[in-house]
């Protein structure tokens, strides 16, 4: 069991980070902290993806002229996928933070219970 | 005749009118007991109790769900192939093809750049669109101008701006003057050399926007907005995305039809376009969150 965990240490850490992020997202009452939890989940996914492409002892995938041998370099596909993921994560984070700022301008709070209370009072 | 009747019945049904010919519905509707109006306070108290019960139960349920999820994921993760071995199923013939043929087919010796800009160019085009749309929606949400800002808020903003202008940070300005040319030079290097060295459109664009943000912090946003006006900013964004779409369209058209066009300059154009889109996006986020205008 310990050696199984040690073999996949990056994946195990990624899963734990994912759990921390999800718990943050669900339990925090502050909207900004919820967004932070979402970014922690994103980072966990990137870590898992990047570790999947790594091959021990191989170099970065910048192919030298002449010596084209696939067994010298790591797998480039997960790196490209992480790039895509980072862009989407940045966009989502910025958009949700903008929404939180608008909520703050409208209701004067980012704490969820107070926010619900004020929204309900306004509705009545 | 029957067709017309059917159409009329259908229209009546769409409009929600009860059918005169069907007496049962009418009967049921008529016989339904009147809704009992609850006392307002009773209703309120019941709602509050329900919310309290929900709020008490919710953290427990969420925590339990998270623990169960982590447990399931961990028990799966232990059985995936060991980290860093060359024989793992992720390292298959696709990555081998990318590594061996990138120089020959795309002219880029950086396999990651070659992959995301040529083999998977549509994916990256979609990404650029995501960034573009994110900036646009952040602008829609946070834009501050005469239409949506009250007089008091505008006065406060003006006061804050004036206070900031009065306290110029000497250390920051001197070091920014030293640093900014090198930041821009490095951004240009990363942008232009992305296909043969580490880097590429995304990282180059991020460095470029870092330089812009440093300038804005050190010398005040007004000086930057005199150089990089609103219309110039929007123009650069749109031109970047359009240049990418057009160049990649030509690339796909020529490649699919076997025309021989030198592809190397196309990579550089696409990379520059991606860099401009990314730089505009990140600087746009900064400016929108800081002041609500470019």
mmCIF file of C-alpha atoms in Angstrom:
data_model
loop_
_atom_site.group_PDB
_atom_site.id
_atom_site.type_symbol
_atom_site.label_atom_id
_atom_site.label_comp_id
_atom_site.label_asym_id
_atom_site.label_seq_id
_atom_site.Cartn_x
_atom_site.Cartn_y
_atom_site.Cartn_z
ATOM 1 C CA UNK A 1 0.000 0.000 0.000
ATOM 2 C CA UNK A 2 2.662 2.634 0.886
ATOM 3 C CA UNK A 3 4.604 1.903 -2.272
ATOM 4 C CA UNK A 4 1.421 2.142 -4.319
ATOM 5 C CA UNK A 5 0.852 5.618 -2.879
ATOM 6 C CA UNK A 6 4.497 6.564 -3.452
ATOM 7 C CA UNK A 7 4.288 5.414 -7.066
ATOM 8 C CA UNK A 8 1.377 7.735 -7.730
ATOM 9 C CA UNK A 9 2.254 10.506 -5.311
ATOM 10 C CA UNK A 10 1.253 13.322 -7.670
ATOM 11 C CA UNK A 11 -2.148 11.809 -8.352
ATOM 12 C CA UNK A 12 -2.777 11.269 -4.625
ATOM 13 C CA UNK A 13 -1.845 14.870 -3.827
ATOM 14 C CA UNK A 14 -4.043 16.042 -6.709
ATOM 15 C CA UNK A 15 -7.021 14.115 -5.326
ATOM 16 C CA UNK A 16 -6.513 15.557 -1.844
ATOM 17 C CA UNK A 17 -6.227 19.089 -3.264
ATOM 18 C CA UNK A 18 -9.381 18.487 -5.274
ATOM 19 C CA UNK A 19 -11.194 17.448 -2.115
ATOM 20 C CA UNK A 20 -9.981 20.547 -0.251
ATOM 21 C CA UNK A 21 -11.174 22.746 -3.102
ATOM 22 C CA UNK A 22 -14.567 21.053 -3.300
ATOM 23 C CA UNK A 23 -15.078 21.313 0.453
ATOM 24 C CA UNK A 24 -14.168 25.000 0.273
ATOM 25 C CA UNK A 25 -16.594 25.519 -2.565
ATOM 26 C CA UNK A 26 -19.452 23.888 -0.680
ATOM 27 C CA UNK A 27 -18.884 24.973 2.919
ATOM 28 C CA UNK A 28 -17.552 28.531 2.739
ATOM 29 C CA UNK A 29 -20.182 31.195 3.261
ATOM 30 C CA UNK A 30 -18.105 33.912 1.615
ATOM 31 C CA UNK A 31 -18.489 34.111 -2.152
ATOM 32 C CA UNK A 32 -14.864 35.141 -2.756
ATOM 33 C CA UNK A 33 -13.683 32.124 -0.774
ATOM 34 C CA UNK A 34 -15.957 29.934 -2.879
ATOM 35 C CA UNK A 35 -14.200 31.222 -6.003
ATOM 36 C CA UNK A 36 -10.840 30.450 -4.374
ATOM 37 C CA UNK A 37 -12.039 26.906 -3.748
ATOM 38 C CA UNK A 38 -12.911 26.583 -7.416
ATOM 39 C CA UNK A 39 -9.382 27.664 -8.396
ATOM 40 C CA UNK A 40 -7.875 25.130 -5.995
ATOM 41 C CA UNK A 41 -9.881 22.426 -7.764
ATOM 42 C CA UNK A 42 -8.550 23.674 -11.114
ATOM 43 C CA UNK A 43 -4.972 23.500 -9.866
ATOM 44 C CA UNK A 44 -5.490 19.925 -8.697
ATOM 45 C CA UNK A 45 -6.637 18.922 -12.174
ATOM 46 C CA UNK A 46 -3.653 20.649 -13.805
ATOM 47 C CA UNK A 47 -1.289 18.867 -11.458
ATOM 48 C CA UNK A 48 -2.791 15.480 -12.296
ATOM 49 C CA UNK A 49 -2.619 16.176 -16.046
ATOM 50 C CA UNK A 50 0.942 17.476 -15.993
ATOM 51 C CA UNK A 51 2.119 14.500 -13.950
ATOM 52 C CA UNK A 52 0.487 12.090 -16.402
ATOM 53 C CA UNK A 53 2.678 13.350 -19.246
ATOM 54 C CA UNK A 54 5.983 13.153 -17.409
ATOM 55 C CA UNK A 55 8.432 10.363 -18.189
ATOM 56 C CA UNK A 56 11.352 9.889 -15.856
ATOM 57 C CA UNK A 57 14.703 10.931 -17.300
ATOM 58 C CA UNK A 58 13.263 12.451 -20.459
ATOM 59 C CA UNK A 59 13.700 16.071 -21.478
ATOM 60 C CA UNK A 60 11.366 18.915 -22.368
ATOM 61 C CA UNK A 61 9.684 18.369 -25.757
ATOM 62 C CA UNK A 62 11.843 20.792 -27.742
ATOM 63 C CA UNK A 63 13.062 18.640 -30.583
ATOM 64 C CA UNK A 64 16.621 19.244 -31.712
ATOM 65 C CA UNK A 65 17.361 19.353 -35.410
ATOM 66 C CA UNK A 66 18.560 16.047 -36.780
ATOM 67 C CA UNK A 67 18.139 13.947 -33.663
ATOM 68 C CA UNK A 68 14.442 13.123 -33.870
ATOM 69 C CA UNK A 69 13.871 10.341 -31.416
ATOM 70 C CA UNK A 70 10.611 10.165 -29.492
ATOM 71 C CA UNK A 71 12.185 8.299 -26.594
ATOM 72 C CA UNK A 72 14.212 11.383 -25.575
ATOM 73 C CA UNK A 73 11.294 13.657 -24.715
ATOM 74 C CA UNK A 74 8.274 13.700 -22.431
ATOM 75 C CA UNK A 75 4.720 13.475 -23.719
ATOM 76 C CA UNK A 76 3.660 16.883 -25.114
ATOM 77 C CA UNK A 77 -0.105 16.255 -25.186
ATOM 78 C CA UNK A 78 -0.934 16.770 -21.471
ATOM 79 C CA UNK A 79 1.117 19.986 -21.472
ATOM 80 C CA UNK A 80 -1.054 21.355 -24.273
ATOM 81 C CA UNK A 81 -4.210 20.279 -22.473
ATOM 82 C CA UNK A 82 -3.065 22.014 -19.275
ATOM 83 C CA UNK A 83 -2.576 25.194 -21.316
ATOM 84 C CA UNK A 84 -6.175 24.984 -22.491
ATOM 85 C CA UNK A 85 -7.341 24.334 -18.955
ATOM 86 C CA UNK A 86 -5.439 27.299 -17.514
ATOM 87 C CA UNK A 87 -7.026 29.665 -20.022
ATOM 88 C CA UNK A 88 -10.532 28.443 -19.238
ATOM 89 C CA UNK A 89 -9.856 28.568 -15.496
ATOM 90 C CA UNK A 90 -8.614 32.162 -15.717
ATOM 91 C CA UNK A 91 -11.696 33.169 -17.689
ATOM 92 C CA UNK A 92 -14.099 31.482 -15.282
ATOM 93 C CA UNK A 93 -12.372 32.973 -12.244
ATOM 94 C CA UNK A 94 -12.434 36.482 -13.699
ATOM 95 C CA UNK A 95 -16.079 36.190 -14.692
ATOM 96 C CA UNK A 96 -17.209 34.888 -11.314
ATOM 97 C CA UNK A 97 -15.214 37.555 -9.475
ATOM 98 C CA UNK A 98 -16.893 40.186 -11.634
ATOM 99 C CA UNK A 99 -20.267 38.719 -10.691
ATOM 100 C CA UNK A 100 -19.290 38.790 -7.004
ATOM 101 C CA UNK A 101 -18.307 42.441 -7.326
ATOM 102 C CA UNK A 102 -21.658 43.280 -8.883
ATOM 103 C CA UNK A 103 -23.422 41.408 -6.076
ATOM 104 C CA UNK A 104 -21.447 43.439 -3.564
ATOM 105 C CA UNK A 105 -22.394 46.688 -5.281
ATOM 106 C CA UNK A 106 -26.054 45.691 -5.258
ATOM 107 C CA UNK A 107 -26.445 44.195 -1.764
ATOM 108 C CA UNK A 108 -23.410 45.424 0.156
ATOM 109 C CA UNK A 109 -22.262 41.993 1.295
ATOM 110 C CA UNK A 110 -20.636 38.835 -0.018
ATOM 111 C CA UNK A 111 -21.612 36.613 2.917
ATOM 112 C CA UNK A 112 -24.163 34.125 1.696
ATOM 113 C CA UNK A 113 -26.701 34.080 4.621
ATOM 114 C CA UNK A 114 -26.857 37.874 4.853
ATOM 115 C CA UNK A 115 -27.090 38.071 1.099
ATOM 116 C CA UNK A 116 -30.060 35.693 1.026
ATOM 117 C CA UNK A 117 -31.738 37.620 3.811
ATOM 118 C CA UNK A 118 -31.311 40.957 2.071
ATOM 119 C CA UNK A 119 -32.442 39.595 -1.258
ATOM 120 C CA UNK A 120 -35.551 38.134 0.381
ATOM 121 C CA UNK A 121 -36.324 41.373 2.187
ATOM 122 C CA UNK A 122 -36.064 43.255 -1.071
ATOM 123 C CA UNK A 123 -38.347 40.789 -2.783
ATOM 124 C CA UNK A 124 -41.127 41.233 -0.235
ATOM 125 C CA UNK B 1 -63.255 21.066 -42.301
ATOM 126 C CA UNK B 2 -61.989 18.666 -39.699
ATOM 127 C CA UNK B 3 -58.467 19.921 -40.304
ATOM 128 C CA UNK B 4 -59.490 23.455 -39.536
ATOM 129 C CA UNK B 5 -61.288 22.319 -36.418
ATOM 130 C CA UNK B 6 -58.165 20.498 -35.334
ATOM 131 C CA UNK B 7 -56.066 23.606 -35.887
ATOM 132 C CA UNK B 8 -58.507 25.706 -33.899
ATOM 133 C CA UNK B 9 -58.457 23.214 -31.071
ATOM 134 C CA UNK B 10 -54.672 23.212 -31.133
ATOM 135 C CA UNK B 11 -54.589 27.016 -31.019
ATOM 136 C CA UNK B 12 -57.020 26.986 -28.130
ATOM 137 C CA UNK B 13 -54.891 24.468 -26.318
ATOM 138 C CA UNK B 14 -51.795 26.610 -26.871
ATOM 139 C CA UNK B 15 -53.633 29.650 -25.575
ATOM 140 C CA UNK B 16 -54.668 27.713 -22.508
ATOM 141 C CA UNK B 17 -58.373 28.030 -23.086
ATOM 142 C CA UNK B 18 -60.454 25.236 -21.673
ATOM 143 C CA UNK B 19 -62.367 23.307 -24.188
ATOM 144 C CA UNK B 20 -66.061 23.925 -24.158
ATOM 145 C CA UNK B 21 -66.766 20.479 -25.531
ATOM 146 C CA UNK B 22 -65.128 18.676 -22.661
ATOM 147 C CA UNK B 23 -67.327 19.096 -19.640
ATOM 148 C CA UNK B 24 -65.186 17.025 -17.258
ATOM 149 C CA UNK B 25 -62.346 19.544 -17.062
ATOM 150 C CA UNK B 26 -64.755 22.359 -16.484
ATOM 151 C CA UNK B 27 -66.422 20.336 -13.776
ATOM 152 C CA UNK B 28 -63.165 19.479 -12.049
ATOM 153 C CA UNK B 29 -62.002 23.071 -12.236
ATOM 154 C CA UNK B 30 -65.241 24.268 -10.727
ATOM 155 C CA UNK B 31 -65.308 21.735 -7.948
ATOM 156 C CA UNK B 32 -61.741 22.305 -6.803
ATOM 157 C CA UNK B 33 -61.763 23.520 -3.212
ATOM 158 C CA UNK B 34 -60.575 27.065 -2.719
ATOM 159 C CA UNK B 35 -56.959 27.300 -1.622
ATOM 160 C CA UNK B 36 -56.668 27.814 2.070
ATOM 161 C CA UNK B 37 -54.852 31.071 2.730
ATOM 162 C CA UNK B 38 -52.293 30.542 5.451
ATOM 163 C CA UNK B 39 -51.695 33.234 7.983
ATOM 164 C CA UNK B 40 -48.658 35.235 6.904
ATOM 165 C CA UNK B 41 -46.716 34.828 10.149
ATOM 166 C CA UNK B 42 -47.323 31.103 10.276
ATOM 167 C CA UNK B 43 -45.980 30.778 6.758
ATOM 168 C CA UNK B 44 -42.953 32.880 7.644
ATOM 169 C CA UNK B 45 -42.184 30.807 10.743
ATOM 170 C CA UNK B 46 -42.464 27.574 8.816
ATOM 171 C CA UNK B 47 -40.142 28.852 6.110
ATOM 172 C CA UNK B 48 -37.587 29.947 8.697
ATOM 173 C CA UNK B 49 -37.692 26.546 10.376
ATOM 174 C CA UNK B 50 -37.186 24.851 7.036
ATOM 175 C CA UNK B 51 -34.182 27.065 6.246
ATOM 176 C CA UNK B 52 -32.698 26.396 9.692
ATOM 177 C CA UNK B 53 -33.066 22.645 9.230
ATOM 178 C CA UNK B 54 -31.467 22.930 5.783
ATOM 179 C CA UNK B 55 -28.558 25.030 7.051
ATOM 180 C CA UNK B 56 -27.953 22.591 9.876
ATOM 181 C CA UNK B 57 -27.996 19.560 7.647
ATOM 182 C CA UNK B 58 -26.142 21.040 4.672
ATOM 183 C CA UNK B 59 -22.568 21.158 6.048
ATOM 184 C CA UNK B 60 -22.841 17.578 7.290
ATOM 185 C CA UNK B 61 -24.116 16.329 3.954
ATOM 186 C CA UNK B 62 -21.497 18.321 2.024
ATOM 187 C CA UNK B 63 -18.662 17.079 4.222
ATOM 188 C CA UNK B 64 -19.854 13.506 3.933
ATOM 189 C CA UNK B 65 -20.123 13.810 0.155
ATOM 190 C CA UNK B 66 -16.591 15.210 -0.095
ATOM 191 C CA UNK B 67 -15.112 12.481 2.097
ATOM 192 C CA UNK B 68 -16.864 9.755 0.104
ATOM 193 C CA UNK B 69 -15.734 11.334 -3.170
ATOM 194 C CA UNK B 70 -12.102 11.590 -2.017
ATOM 195 C CA UNK B 71 -12.214 7.994 -0.820
ATOM 196 C CA UNK B 72 -13.534 6.747 -4.184
ATOM 197 C CA UNK B 73 -10.999 8.817 -6.131
ATOM 198 C CA UNK B 74 -8.117 7.687 -3.927
ATOM 199 C CA UNK B 75 -9.032 4.039 -4.284
ATOM 200 C CA UNK B 76 -9.074 4.553 -8.058
ATOM 201 C CA UNK B 77 -5.877 6.577 -8.193
ATOM 202 C CA UNK B 78 -3.847 3.885 -6.464
ATOM 203 C CA UNK B 79 -4.474 1.554 -9.376
ATOM 204 C CA UNK B 80 -3.514 3.896 -12.233
ATOM 205 C CA UNK B 81 -0.157 3.080 -13.872
ATOM 206 C CA UNK B 82 2.918 4.206 -11.911
ATOM 207 C CA UNK B 83 4.198 7.754 -12.320
ATOM 208 C CA UNK B 84 6.834 8.533 -14.930
ATOM 209 C CA UNK B 85 7.192 5.198 -16.715
ATOM 210 C CA UNK B 86 7.732 5.245 -20.497
ATOM 211 C CA UNK B 87 5.368 2.322 -21.052
ATOM 212 C CA UNK B 88 2.295 4.029 -19.628
ATOM 213 C CA UNK B 89 -0.808 3.974 -21.815
ATOM 214 C CA UNK B 90 -0.801 7.777 -22.070
ATOM 215 C CA UNK B 91 2.501 7.678 -23.962
ATOM 216 C CA UNK B 92 1.141 6.107 -27.101
ATOM 217 C CA UNK B 93 1.666 6.476 -30.832
ATOM 218 C CA UNK B 94 -0.061 9.879 -30.923
ATOM 219 C CA UNK B 95 2.569 11.562 -28.809
ATOM 220 C CA UNK B 96 5.257 9.672 -30.694
ATOM 221 C CA UNK B 97 3.896 11.035 -33.971
ATOM 222 C CA UNK B 98 3.783 14.571 -32.588
ATOM 223 C CA UNK B 99 7.367 14.345 -31.385
ATOM 224 C CA UNK B 100 8.797 12.809 -34.538
ATOM 225 C CA UNK B 101 6.871 14.693 -37.195
ATOM 226 C CA UNK B 102 6.454 18.177 -35.694
ATOM 227 C CA UNK B 103 9.619 19.643 -37.232
ATOM 228 C CA UNK B 104 8.864 18.144 -40.607
ATOM 229 C CA UNK B 105 5.142 18.939 -40.771
ATOM 230 C CA UNK B 106 4.846 22.259 -38.970
ATOM 231 C CA UNK B 107 8.354 23.695 -38.857
ATOM 232 C CA UNK B 108 8.237 24.178 -35.102
ATOM 233 C CA UNK B 109 10.834 22.439 -32.970
ATOM 234 C CA UNK B 110 8.874 23.081 -29.767
ATOM 235 C CA UNK B 111 6.461 20.158 -29.891
ATOM 236 C CA UNK B 112 3.938 21.722 -27.508
ATOM 237 C CA UNK B 113 3.654 24.901 -29.575
ATOM 238 C CA UNK B 114 3.500 22.912 -32.786
ATOM 239 C CA UNK B 115 0.773 20.756 -31.349
ATOM 240 C CA UNK B 116 -1.470 23.500 -29.961
ATOM 241 C CA UNK B 117 -1.071 25.846 -32.938
ATOM 242 C CA UNK B 118 -1.115 23.418 -35.865
ATOM 243 C CA UNK B 119 -2.455 19.981 -35.047
ATOM 244 C CA UNK B 120 -4.996 21.312 -32.568
ATOM 245 C CA UNK B 121 -5.370 24.832 -33.851
ATOM 246 C CA UNK B 122 -9.137 24.876 -33.693
ATOM 247 C CA UNK B 123 -8.946 24.017 -30.016
ATOM 248 C CA UNK B 124 -6.677 27.004 -29.437
ATOM 249 C CA UNK B 125 -8.931 29.213 -31.552
ATOM 250 C CA UNK B 126 -11.792 28.222 -29.271
ATOM 251 C CA UNK B 127 -9.653 29.069 -26.264
ATOM 252 C CA UNK B 128 -8.913 32.516 -27.652
ATOM 253 C CA UNK B 129 -12.646 32.990 -28.175
ATOM 254 C CA UNK B 130 -13.249 31.978 -24.545
ATOM 255 C CA UNK B 131 -10.785 34.625 -23.377
ATOM 256 C CA UNK B 132 -12.310 37.209 -25.710
ATOM 257 C CA UNK B 133 -15.811 36.479 -24.446
ATOM 258 C CA UNK B 134 -14.635 36.494 -20.812
ATOM 259 C CA UNK B 135 -13.187 39.987 -21.230
ATOM 260 C CA UNK B 136 -16.341 41.148 -22.977
ATOM 261 C CA UNK B 137 -18.597 39.826 -20.227
ATOM 262 C CA UNK B 138 -16.389 41.268 -17.477
ATOM 263 C CA UNK B 139 -16.636 44.597 -19.302
ATOM 264 C CA UNK B 140 -20.416 44.322 -19.462
ATOM 265 C CA UNK B 141 -20.536 43.612 -15.736
ATOM 266 C CA UNK B 142 -17.989 46.095 -14.434
ATOM 267 C CA UNK B 143 -17.951 48.994 -16.887
ATOM 268 C CA UNK B 144 -18.405 52.238 -14.965
ATOM 269 C CA UNK B 145 -19.624 55.279 -16.817
ATOM 270 C CA UNK B 146 -22.181 58.062 -16.521
ATOM 271 C CA UNK B 147 -25.092 55.720 -17.190
ATOM 272 C CA UNK B 148 -24.624 53.324 -14.303
ATOM 273 C CA UNK B 149 -22.651 55.223 -11.668
ATOM 274 C CA UNK B 150 -24.186 57.669 -9.258
ATOM 275 C CA UNK B 151 -22.793 61.154 -8.774
ATOM 276 C CA UNK B 152 -21.446 60.351 -5.330
ATOM 277 C CA UNK B 153 -19.549 57.301 -6.555
ATOM 278 C CA UNK B 154 -18.070 59.306 -9.399
ATOM 279 C CA UNK B 155 -16.971 62.076 -7.048
ATOM 280 C CA UNK B 156 -15.380 59.491 -4.771
ATOM 281 C CA UNK B 157 -13.521 57.933 -7.703
ATOM 282 C CA UNK B 158 -12.258 61.348 -8.774
ATOM 283 C CA UNK B 159 -11.054 62.063 -5.235
ATOM 284 C CA UNK B 160 -9.239 58.733 -5.077
ATOM 285 C CA UNK B 161 -7.592 59.355 -8.438
ATOM 286 C CA UNK B 162 -6.433 62.787 -7.341
ATOM 287 C CA UNK B 163 -5.053 61.387 -4.088
ATOM 288 C CA UNK B 164 -3.166 58.740 -6.022
ATOM 289 C CA UNK B 165 -1.729 61.309 -8.397
ATOM 290 C CA UNK B 166 -0.532 63.359 -5.451
ATOM 291 C CA UNK B 167 1.472 60.473 -3.972
ATOM 292 C CA UNK B 168 3.823 59.328 -6.655
ATOM 293 C CA UNK B 169 6.041 56.477 -5.580
ATOM 294 C CA UNK B 170 9.596 57.376 -6.494
ATOM 295 C CA UNK B 171 11.137 53.932 -6.010
ATOM 296 C CA UNK B 172 8.413 52.235 -8.006
ATOM 297 C CA UNK B 173 8.666 54.744 -10.857
ATOM 298 C CA UNK B 174 12.465 54.562 -11.119
ATOM 299 C CA UNK B 175 12.542 50.768 -11.051
ATOM 300 C CA UNK B 176 9.632 50.557 -13.496
ATOM 301 C CA UNK B 177 11.508 52.831 -15.890
ATOM 302 C CA UNK B 178 14.428 50.422 -15.714
ATOM 303 C CA UNK B 179 12.385 47.243 -15.927
ATOM 304 C CA UNK B 180 9.669 47.956 -18.464
ATOM 305 C CA UNK B 181 11.843 47.991 -21.626
ATOM 306 C CA UNK B 182 13.296 44.633 -20.665
ATOM 307 C CA UNK B 183 9.883 43.194 -19.865
ATOM 308 C CA UNK B 184 8.611 44.188 -23.307
ATOM 309 C CA UNK B 185 11.788 42.915 -24.975
ATOM 310 C CA UNK B 186 11.457 39.582 -23.208
ATOM 311 C CA UNK B 187 7.780 39.397 -24.179
ATOM 312 C CA UNK B 188 8.695 39.992 -27.826
ATOM 313 C CA UNK B 189 11.407 37.333 -27.612
ATOM 314 C CA UNK B 190 9.043 34.763 -26.102
ATOM 315 C CA UNK B 191 6.358 35.607 -28.666
ATOM 316 C CA UNK B 192 8.615 35.414 -31.714
ATOM 317 C CA UNK B 193 10.671 32.415 -30.621
ATOM 318 C CA UNK B 194 7.830 30.313 -29.314
ATOM 319 C CA UNK B 195 8.190 27.679 -31.998
ATOM 320 C CA UNK B 196 11.843 26.956 -31.335
ATOM 321 C CA UNK B 197 12.245 27.532 -27.608
ATOM 322 C CA UNK B 198 10.124 27.399 -24.475
ATOM 323 C CA UNK B 199 7.325 29.913 -24.703
ATOM 324 C CA UNK B 200 4.658 30.745 -27.209
ATOM 325 C CA UNK B 201 1.624 32.925 -27.585
ATOM 326 C CA UNK B 202 0.116 32.397 -24.171
ATOM 327 C CA UNK B 203 3.213 32.943 -22.059
ATOM 328 C CA UNK B 204 4.397 35.836 -24.240
ATOM 329 C CA UNK B 205 1.009 37.509 -23.992
ATOM 330 C CA UNK B 206 1.012 37.096 -20.213
ATOM 331 C CA UNK B 207 4.456 38.740 -19.952
ATOM 332 C CA UNK B 208 3.340 41.577 -22.243
ATOM 333 C CA UNK B 209 0.292 42.259 -20.121
ATOM 334 C CA UNK B 210 2.519 42.128 -17.033
ATOM 335 C CA UNK B 211 4.551 44.966 -18.508
ATOM 336 C CA UNK B 212 1.391 46.946 -19.258
ATOM 337 C CA UNK B 213 0.120 46.449 -15.704
ATOM 338 C CA UNK B 214 3.485 47.511 -14.252
ATOM 339 C CA UNK B 215 3.347 50.701 -16.339
ATOM 340 C CA UNK B 216 -0.198 51.369 -15.212
ATOM 341 C CA UNK B 217 0.717 50.873 -11.538
ATOM 342 C CA UNK B 218 3.844 53.004 -11.668
ATOM 343 C CA UNK B 219 2.778 55.952 -13.816
ATOM 344 C CA UNK B 220 -0.952 56.015 -13.210
ATOM 345 C CA UNK B 221 -3.728 54.548 -15.336
ATOM 346 C CA UNK B 222 -4.434 57.847 -17.073
ATOM 347 C CA UNK B 223 -1.044 58.010 -18.763
ATOM 348 C CA UNK B 224 -1.482 54.498 -20.059
ATOM 349 C CA UNK B 225 -5.004 55.145 -21.291
ATOM 350 C CA UNK B 226 -3.701 58.105 -23.267
ATOM 351 C CA UNK B 227 -1.349 55.733 -25.092
ATOM 352 C CA UNK B 228 -3.621 52.705 -25.191
ATOM 353 C CA UNK B 229 -7.012 54.249 -25.797
ATOM 354 C CA UNK B 230 -10.284 52.430 -25.637
ATOM 355 C CA UNK B 231 -10.655 52.178 -29.403
ATOM 356 C CA UNK B 232 -7.065 51.016 -29.886
ATOM 357 C CA UNK B 233 -7.586 48.352 -27.237
ATOM 358 C CA UNK B 234 -10.758 47.037 -28.847
ATOM 359 C CA UNK B 235 -9.123 47.181 -32.274
ATOM 360 C CA UNK B 236 -6.128 45.120 -31.161
ATOM 361 C CA UNK B 237 -8.388 42.522 -29.550
ATOM 362 C CA UNK B 238 -10.577 42.105 -32.605
ATOM 363 C CA UNK B 239 -7.693 42.179 -35.074
ATOM 364 C CA UNK B 240 -5.819 39.535 -33.074
ATOM 365 C CA UNK B 241 -8.733 37.116 -33.084
ATOM 366 C CA UNK B 242 -9.547 37.776 -36.755
ATOM 367 C CA UNK B 243 -5.908 37.329 -37.809
ATOM 368 C CA UNK B 244 -5.821 33.987 -36.030
ATOM 369 C CA UNK B 245 -9.060 32.787 -37.608
ATOM 370 C CA UNK B 246 -8.044 33.892 -41.105
ATOM 371 C CA UNK B 247 -4.512 32.499 -40.954
ATOM 372 C CA UNK B 248 -5.607 29.204 -39.549
ATOM 373 C CA UNK B 249 -8.379 29.011 -42.129
ATOM 374 C CA UNK B 250 -5.846 29.503 -44.926
ATOM 375 C CA UNK B 251 -3.575 26.941 -43.281
ATOM 376 C CA UNK B 252 -6.323 24.328 -43.110
ATOM 377 C CA UNK B 253 -7.488 25.101 -46.651
ATOM 378 C CA UNK B 254 -4.003 24.841 -48.133
ATOM 379 C CA UNK B 255 -3.099 21.767 -46.098
ATOM 380 C CA UNK B 256 -6.301 19.937 -46.914
ATOM 381 C CA UNK B 257 -5.963 20.692 -50.617
ATOM 382 C CA UNK B 258 -2.281 19.887 -50.896
ATOM 383 C CA UNK B 259 -1.256 23.415 -51.903
ATOM 384 C CA UNK B 260 2.312 24.242 -51.089
ATOM 385 C CA UNK B 261 2.483 27.351 -48.962
ATOM 386 C CA UNK B 262 5.350 28.020 -46.652
ATOM 387 C CA UNK B 263 3.825 27.371 -43.241
ATOM 388 C CA UNK B 264 6.548 28.799 -41.032
ATOM 389 C CA UNK B 265 5.483 32.424 -41.207
ATOM 390 C CA UNK B 266 1.917 31.361 -40.502
ATOM 391 C CA UNK B 267 2.992 29.937 -37.172
ATOM 392 C CA UNK B 268 4.609 33.250 -36.279
ATOM 393 C CA UNK B 269 1.477 35.177 -37.278
ATOM 394 C CA UNK B 270 -0.776 32.856 -35.281
ATOM 395 C CA UNK B 271 1.497 33.096 -32.285
ATOM 396 C CA UNK B 272 1.522 36.902 -32.426
ATOM 397 C CA UNK B 273 -2.262 36.921 -32.730
ATOM 398 C CA UNK B 274 -2.662 34.638 -29.704
ATOM 399 C CA UNK B 275 -0.201 36.780 -27.765
ATOM 400 C CA UNK B 276 -2.148 39.964 -28.519
ATOM 401 C CA UNK B 277 -5.456 38.369 -27.525
ATOM 402 C CA UNK B 278 -4.026 37.052 -24.244
ATOM 403 C CA UNK B 279 -2.269 40.329 -23.399
ATOM 404 C CA UNK B 280 -5.440 42.316 -24.062
ATOM 405 C CA UNK B 281 -7.487 39.872 -22.004
ATOM 406 C CA UNK B 282 -5.287 39.983 -18.913
ATOM 407 C CA UNK B 283 -4.753 43.733 -19.057
ATOM 408 C CA UNK B 284 -8.502 44.139 -19.596
ATOM 409 C CA UNK B 285 -9.251 42.083 -16.472
ATOM 410 C CA UNK B 286 -6.842 44.228 -14.465
ATOM 411 C CA UNK B 287 -8.220 47.537 -15.729
ATOM 412 C CA UNK B 288 -11.840 46.488 -15.311
ATOM 413 C CA UNK B 289 -11.378 45.292 -11.747
ATOM 414 C CA UNK B 290 -9.278 48.283 -10.799
ATOM 415 C CA UNK B 291 -11.184 51.225 -12.269
ATOM 416 C CA UNK B 292 -14.036 49.952 -14.392
ATOM 417 C CA UNK B 293 -12.689 51.439 -17.584
ATOM 418 C CA UNK B 294 -9.819 50.879 -20.011
#
